[in-house]
């Protein structure tokens, strides 16, 4: 039976769900003539709701509960990841206002979709049942399909949405079939029941685990199911791309942590190693020849999925800590980079030049503040100290070394050195070339600047003193 304590111990989930519904109502309350007032009210309400969700999440850090008839978990791991997810959406909301106004797509349902996608991510993270993983994944994905095509008058945005939808729907079949095989063998989809049953490695059970793992490979953008990422990320609104490539990926990896832990998938390190290396290799090598910065960072995100996958060679307390630290730093540097790209996109008058590397030429002279911030994000993505990206790679590769997968760590370090080239290339364009093309200077982007500054300060703080994150992470296991 569901009782009062279930609701009392899942307040952040309820806040996010209620906020998504309230935003839909706010959009209908204001008359059409007061659209600007309604969008402003929705924006500030979204900020307040996310701040409240974070505040209540901190109260759950010491809890260890299973709620709603054993469907939802509340513990230190899920709470820390929830805080990271909500913080990522908070930065997305901050950076969205000016971009949506500039692109003339400032509609209230955008914020509602963000909240419902966040609800799906939190359900994936807190799931104690494969059915909840499926519900959360589909809720997140459906919102992503709509958000990817939110610039309805642009062909590339519509193409992005339809490609993502068709491939996502196809992979959903793998997930459901995998869940069906697992249920057919164990008689349950509940994590607690499956863990207590200690199922033997039967053929159908292994097929089920493989199919679910394939679905996670798709959602995290790992090789060989990464083909959708470049086109989807290029066509989607830039702030949406930043959110999908960082916060959405974090939710998928959070669900993977629980999946690997419950099903004791420590006996497939060679499979994980091959997936990780091929992902790092493909992402880094193909990124070298990109001339569009959104596609460049799309392939970069594939490479980073490979780095994170190294942390799944063997699930133990240190590897989980390493993965979570990497995800925290990855949200800040990836989302921050896309915030700056969105601001540069707004400043570029020629639509054909938007998001090309040419549009970043001379940015250091035209907008030194933006150039400094983007340089910091690119340094962190490359794993250069004193930013958090360096420690993220350090802990990930150290976790592999501790499991005697030294060769995987060496390959990963060499491939990350390859990645430094295309990050430095963008930095050279910004600082060592003269500006080209006409620039629009009348951009109001105060909140976007705020989001970017918060991100870079977080990267610097966690890079100089990683214990700011690790002191919470180490309490997980």
XYZ file of C-alpha atoms in Angstrom:
477
model
C 0.000 0.000 0.000
C 1.106 3.520 -0.803
C 0.945 5.699 2.306
C 1.766 9.206 3.512
C 5.416 8.341 4.228
C 5.958 7.492 0.564
C 4.945 11.017 -0.444
C 6.814 12.628 2.462
C 10.064 10.943 1.415
C 9.781 11.731 -2.289
C 9.185 15.489 -2.145
C 11.708 16.404 -4.916
C 9.929 14.060 -7.353
C 6.558 15.560 -6.434
C 7.861 19.133 -6.800
C 9.171 18.456 -10.315
C 5.955 16.673 -11.393
C 3.727 19.405 -9.942
C 5.860 22.180 -11.464
C 5.514 20.641 -14.927
C 1.719 20.606 -14.579
C 1.527 24.116 -13.095
C 3.588 25.554 -15.964
C 1.062 24.105 -18.422
C -1.725 25.836 -16.489
C 0.175 29.141 -16.308
C 0.507 29.111 -20.086
C -3.292 29.011 -20.418
C -4.107 31.544 -17.680
C -2.445 34.573 -19.278
C -4.232 36.108 -22.298
C -2.468 36.049 -25.680
C -1.782 39.776 -25.484
C 0.380 39.250 -22.389
C 2.591 36.481 -23.736
C 5.827 38.157 -22.553
C 4.457 38.414 -19.020
C 3.414 34.756 -19.016
C 6.809 33.551 -20.266
C 8.617 35.674 -17.678
C 6.393 34.317 -14.892
C 6.993 30.746 -16.085
C 10.755 31.341 -16.220
C 10.973 32.605 -12.630
C 8.574 29.928 -11.392
C 10.802 27.274 -13.011
C 13.870 28.670 -11.242
C 12.036 28.664 -7.890
C 10.722 25.096 -8.358
C 14.178 23.749 -9.220
C 15.741 25.548 -6.241
C 13.098 24.003 -3.959
C 13.753 20.533 -5.409
C 17.489 20.870 -4.717
C 16.852 22.111 -1.161
C 14.580 19.160 -0.360
C 17.007 16.728 -2.016
C 19.738 17.671 0.463
C 17.401 16.501 3.234
C 17.324 13.008 1.688
C 21.101 12.399 1.588
C 21.189 10.269 4.744
C 18.018 8.273 3.983
C 17.937 4.663 2.837
C 14.373 3.775 1.915
C 12.375 1.848 -0.664
C 9.023 3.483 -1.395
C 5.829 2.987 -3.387
C 5.565 -0.786 -2.972
C 9.301 -1.246 -3.625
C 9.281 0.661 -6.921
C 11.345 3.747 -5.897
C 14.641 3.949 -3.958
C 15.780 6.899 -1.859
C 19.385 6.660 -0.687
C 22.609 8.644 -0.797
C 23.465 7.510 -4.334
C 20.106 8.408 -5.857
C 19.932 11.685 -3.925
C 23.388 12.884 -5.007
C 22.577 12.088 -8.637
C 19.170 13.791 -8.314
C 20.907 16.959 -7.127
C 23.248 16.777 -10.126
C 20.322 16.281 -12.538
C 18.267 19.131 -11.070
C 21.320 21.423 -11.093
C 21.855 20.598 -14.777
C 18.262 21.511 -15.654
C 18.617 24.667 -13.523
C 21.559 25.785 -15.685
C 19.582 24.858 -18.813
C 16.617 27.000 -17.748
C 18.922 29.928 -16.936
C 20.547 29.767 -20.358
C 17.315 29.260 -22.296
C 15.460 32.550 -21.836
C 17.439 34.807 -24.180
C 17.996 31.994 -26.703
C 14.280 31.198 -26.950
C 13.434 34.886 -27.346
C 16.073 35.346 -30.053
C 14.850 32.298 -31.991
C 11.180 33.308 -31.466
C 10.315 29.961 -29.855
C 9.684 31.312 -26.352
C 6.745 29.075 -25.467
C 5.776 27.944 -21.982
C 5.577 24.299 -22.975
C 9.361 24.327 -23.412
C 9.818 24.639 -19.651
C 7.088 22.082 -19.008
C 8.867 19.603 -21.280
C 12.128 20.236 -19.412
C 10.421 19.428 -16.112
C 8.777 16.266 -17.400
C 12.053 15.101 -18.951
C 13.708 15.757 -15.567
C 10.969 13.717 -13.891
C 11.784 10.846 -16.245
C 15.499 11.141 -15.449
C 14.832 11.103 -11.711
C 12.596 8.037 -12.075
C 15.363 6.240 -14.000
C 17.819 7.150 -11.277
C 15.584 6.138 -8.360
C 14.063 3.069 -10.001
C 13.971 -0.135 -7.997
C 12.152 -1.936 -10.780
C 12.818 -2.410 -14.490
C 9.302 -1.174 -15.254
C 10.102 2.176 -13.608
C 13.350 2.331 -15.622
C 11.263 1.874 -18.767
C 8.662 4.478 -17.741
C 11.345 7.015 -16.806
C 13.343 6.375 -19.980
C 10.294 6.787 -22.202
C 9.111 9.921 -20.386
C 12.558 11.459 -20.833
C 12.830 10.322 -24.452
C 9.405 11.571 -25.551
C 10.193 15.010 -24.129
C 13.568 14.934 -25.904
C 11.890 14.092 -29.236
C 9.676 17.165 -28.939
C 12.470 19.436 -27.677
C 14.786 18.345 -30.509
C 12.182 19.534 -33.021
C 11.196 22.656 -31.081
C 12.362 24.999 -33.881
C 9.460 23.838 -36.006
C 10.171 26.151 -38.949
C 13.708 24.772 -39.451
C 14.083 21.662 -41.562
C 17.183 20.475 -39.695
C 15.318 20.650 -36.370
C 12.420 18.591 -37.734
C 14.898 16.126 -39.238
C 16.652 15.884 -35.884
C 13.418 15.052 -34.087
C 12.216 12.424 -36.562
C 15.593 10.645 -36.670
C 15.768 10.539 -32.898
C 12.170 9.348 -32.632
C 12.490 6.522 -35.160
C 15.755 5.163 -33.759
C 14.617 5.684 -30.153
C 11.363 3.815 -30.779
C 13.307 0.955 -32.366
C 15.636 0.628 -29.373
C 12.661 0.739 -26.986
C 11.745 -2.652 -28.426
C 15.133 -4.017 -27.326
C 14.585 -2.705 -23.800
C 11.085 -4.162 -23.472
C 12.119 -7.500 -24.942
C 15.061 -7.624 -22.530
C 12.784 -6.887 -19.574
C 10.406 -9.619 -20.785
C 13.230 -12.197 -20.916
C 14.421 -11.231 -17.421
C 10.857 -11.418 -16.058
C 10.256 -14.735 -17.781
C 13.300 -16.273 -16.080
C 13.205 -14.655 -12.625
C 9.452 -14.122 -12.259
C 9.961 -10.481 -11.271
C 11.123 -7.119 -12.582
C 11.831 -5.787 -9.087
C 15.506 -5.165 -8.279
C 15.161 -6.295 -4.659
C 13.430 -9.555 -5.594
C 15.928 -10.312 -8.361
C 18.932 -9.577 -6.113
C 17.538 -11.854 -3.378
C 16.847 -14.668 -5.855
C 20.494 -14.847 -7.064
C 19.463 -16.049 -10.542
C 21.739 -18.455 -12.398
C 23.213 -17.384 -15.723
C 20.660 -19.115 -17.949
C 20.690 -18.453 -21.712
C 17.389 -16.550 -21.765
C 18.388 -14.549 -18.709
C 21.671 -13.549 -20.393
C 19.795 -12.611 -23.577
C 17.564 -10.349 -21.489
C 20.544 -8.669 -19.823
C 22.195 -8.187 -23.228
C 19.111 -6.545 -24.734
C 18.776 -4.122 -21.810
C 22.493 -3.330 -22.058
C 22.039 -2.582 -25.783
C 19.295 -0.079 -24.897
C 21.639 1.633 -22.425
C 24.399 1.741 -25.056
C 22.013 3.633 -27.349
C 20.904 6.107 -24.711
C 24.451 6.856 -23.593
C 25.631 7.270 -27.183
C 28.270 4.539 -27.005
C 29.611 2.586 -29.991
C 28.114 0.994 -32.098
C 24.760 2.731 -31.454
C 26.050 6.297 -31.635
C 24.937 7.028 -35.221
C 22.029 9.266 -34.185
C 24.026 11.707 -32.066
C 25.693 14.065 -34.625
C 22.546 14.742 -36.664
C 20.271 15.077 -33.633
C 22.654 17.360 -31.745
C 23.260 19.551 -34.806
C 19.584 20.009 -35.642
C 18.191 20.519 -32.131
C 18.078 23.982 -30.497
C 21.555 24.592 -29.072
C 20.486 24.838 -25.422
C 18.513 21.608 -25.852
C 21.571 19.924 -27.358
C 23.604 20.941 -24.317
C 20.999 19.520 -21.974
C 20.506 16.230 -23.859
C 24.232 15.619 -24.244
C 24.998 16.198 -20.560
C 22.006 15.844 -18.232
C 20.269 13.176 -20.333
C 23.470 11.168 -20.628
C 23.997 11.440 -16.860
C 20.538 9.963 -16.217
C 21.266 7.017 -18.529
C 24.573 6.291 -16.794
C 22.884 6.617 -13.386
C 20.399 3.911 -14.395
C 23.323 1.820 -15.651
C 25.038 2.014 -12.246
C 21.997 0.415 -10.597
C 21.602 -2.117 -13.415
C 25.239 -3.266 -13.224
C 25.138 -3.360 -9.412
C 21.903 -5.331 -9.034
C 22.629 -7.837 -11.783
C 26.297 -8.220 -10.697
C 27.691 -7.559 -14.169
C 31.308 -7.628 -13.024
C 32.033 -10.677 -15.157
C 31.860 -8.940 -18.558
C 34.804 -6.511 -18.307
C 36.186 -7.473 -21.742
C 32.860 -6.592 -23.404
C 32.735 -3.265 -21.571
C 36.402 -2.587 -22.394
C 35.824 -3.192 -26.109
C 32.751 -0.939 -26.141
C 34.629 1.781 -24.226
C 37.720 1.709 -26.468
C 35.761 1.663 -29.732
C 33.595 4.523 -28.443
C 36.630 6.621 -27.464
C 38.354 5.825 -30.761
C 35.361 6.613 -32.973
C 34.417 9.837 -31.164
C 37.917 11.304 -31.035
C 38.995 10.362 -34.565
C 35.846 11.534 -36.362
C 35.776 14.784 -34.340
C 39.141 15.723 -35.862
C 37.635 16.540 -39.276
C 34.493 18.400 -38.174
C 33.913 21.997 -39.297
C 30.651 22.523 -37.376
C 31.196 23.039 -33.651
C 27.940 21.337 -32.660
C 28.931 18.236 -34.608
C 32.450 18.475 -33.170
C 31.094 18.461 -29.611
C 28.623 15.724 -30.589
C 31.493 13.423 -31.533
C 33.326 14.658 -28.443
C 30.341 13.555 -26.348
C 30.621 10.091 -27.914
C 34.261 9.973 -26.816
C 33.291 11.059 -23.295
C 30.696 8.268 -23.169
C 33.632 5.945 -23.796
C 35.625 7.473 -20.938
C 32.683 7.054 -18.565
C 32.159 3.471 -19.765
C 35.661 2.655 -18.477
C 34.217 3.106 -14.980
C 31.920 0.098 -15.618
C 34.752 -2.396 -16.082
C 34.009 -3.513 -12.536
C 31.391 -1.964 -10.276
C 32.867 -1.188 -6.874
C 32.787 1.784 -4.533
C 35.764 3.539 -6.154
C 34.512 3.106 -9.719
C 31.072 4.449 -8.743
C 32.725 7.462 -7.096
C 34.820 8.006 -10.231
C 31.797 7.811 -12.548
C 29.754 10.237 -10.444
C 32.603 12.749 -10.201
C 33.066 12.546 -13.976
C 29.334 13.068 -14.558
C 29.296 16.144 -12.291
C 32.222 17.716 -14.120
C 30.858 16.636 -17.514
C 27.524 18.393 -16.977
C 29.313 21.629 -16.066
C 31.786 21.613 -18.967
C 29.532 20.223 -21.717
C 26.472 22.274 -20.814
C 28.624 25.369 -20.262
C 30.241 24.970 -23.688
C 26.841 24.775 -25.383
C 25.643 27.849 -23.476
C 28.515 29.827 -25.004
C 27.863 28.314 -28.450
C 24.225 29.413 -28.173
C 25.319 32.960 -27.328
C 27.759 33.061 -30.265
C 24.985 31.678 -32.484
C 22.774 34.600 -31.451
C 25.561 37.039 -32.344
C 26.117 35.567 -35.832
C 23.971 37.381 -38.394
C 24.603 35.098 -41.395
C 22.498 31.970 -40.892
C 24.833 29.911 -43.110
C 27.811 30.723 -40.888
C 26.079 29.776 -37.651
C 27.889 27.162 -35.575
C 30.710 26.763 -38.105
C 34.254 27.038 -36.813
C 34.581 30.114 -39.055
C 32.019 31.936 -36.898
C 34.363 31.568 -33.911
C 37.288 33.261 -35.625
C 38.406 36.308 -33.674
C 35.925 35.730 -30.843
C 38.706 36.668 -28.415
C 38.727 40.178 -29.893
C 35.016 40.546 -30.585
C 33.771 39.084 -27.269
C 36.709 38.307 -24.964
C 34.416 37.295 -22.096
C 32.743 34.572 -24.161
C 36.105 33.418 -25.499
C 37.610 33.092 -22.019
C 34.643 31.064 -20.782
C 34.606 28.755 -23.805
C 38.376 28.280 -23.521
C 37.926 27.150 -19.913
C 35.209 24.666 -20.908
C 37.310 23.261 -23.761
C 40.354 22.914 -21.485
C 38.218 20.977 -19.012
C 36.778 18.752 -21.750
C 40.342 18.043 -22.862
C 41.290 17.076 -19.295
C 43.721 19.921 -18.695
C 44.210 21.133 -15.084
C 43.243 23.061 -13.023
C 39.690 22.201 -14.115
C 37.495 19.346 -12.904
C 37.723 17.517 -16.239
C 41.303 16.569 -15.385
C 40.303 14.875 -12.120
C 37.356 13.210 -13.837
C 39.656 11.441 -16.296
C 42.202 10.758 -13.547
C 39.721 8.922 -11.315
C 38.149 7.035 -14.239
C 41.467 5.719 -15.508
C 42.672 5.029 -11.954
C 39.616 2.844 -11.417
C 40.650 0.805 -14.483
C 44.228 0.501 -13.227
C 43.012 -0.740 -9.837
C 41.161 -3.532 -11.650
C 44.385 -4.435 -13.546
C 43.028 -3.086 -16.826
C 46.139 -1.005 -17.311
C 45.979 -1.420 -21.092
C 42.502 0.143 -21.185
C 43.758 3.131 -19.171
C 46.765 3.555 -21.498
C 44.573 3.431 -24.622
C 42.144 5.890 -23.031
C 44.915 8.343 -22.129
C 46.383 8.167 -25.657
C 42.964 8.736 -27.238
C 42.253 11.647 -24.888
C 45.509 13.196 -26.169
C 44.069 12.903 -29.686
C 41.018 14.790 -28.436
C 43.174 17.674 -27.242
C 43.849 18.562 -30.901
C 40.295 19.460 -31.878
C 39.680 21.379 -28.663
C 42.874 23.393 -29.195
C 41.815 24.000 -32.810
C 38.692 25.837 -31.636
C 40.774 27.842 -29.148
C 43.202 28.837 -31.927
C 40.279 30.026 -34.078
C 39.062 32.229 -31.222
C 42.355 33.814 -30.214
C 44.676 33.786 -33.241
C 42.385 34.775 -36.128
C 40.671 38.015 -37.062
C 36.873 38.229 -36.753
C 34.943 37.363 -39.923
C 31.361 38.056 -40.887
C 28.849 40.473 -39.437
C 28.173 40.291 -35.723
C 24.962 41.250 -33.934
C 25.846 43.137 -30.762
C 22.321 43.732 -29.418
C 22.046 40.484 -27.480
C 20.449 40.313 -24.037
C 22.009 37.268 -22.420
C 22.398 38.116 -18.748
C 21.010 34.788 -17.547
C 23.091 32.847 -20.087
C 26.209 34.603 -18.810
C 25.166 33.689 -15.276
C 24.791 30.009 -16.215
C 28.185 29.985 -17.960
C 29.943 31.711 -15.052
C 28.375 29.324 -12.511
C 29.568 26.387 -14.625
C 33.143 27.634 -14.994
C 33.383 28.505 -11.298
C 32.178 25.004 -10.453
C 34.754 23.454 -12.784
C 37.532 25.548 -11.287
C 36.441 24.910 -7.678
C 36.087 21.135 -8.195
C 39.365 21.106 -10.107
C 41.325 22.895 -7.397
C 39.555 21.141 -4.534
C 37.796 17.948 -5.758
C 36.875 17.076 -2.152
C 33.936 19.491 -2.529
C 32.243 16.724 -4.537
C 34.045 13.663 -3.233
C 33.057 14.231 0.405
C 29.420 13.623 -0.611
C 30.249 10.918 -3.135
C 32.299 8.866 -0.640
C 29.288 8.509 1.646
C 27.487 6.473 -1.037
C 29.257 3.140 -0.489
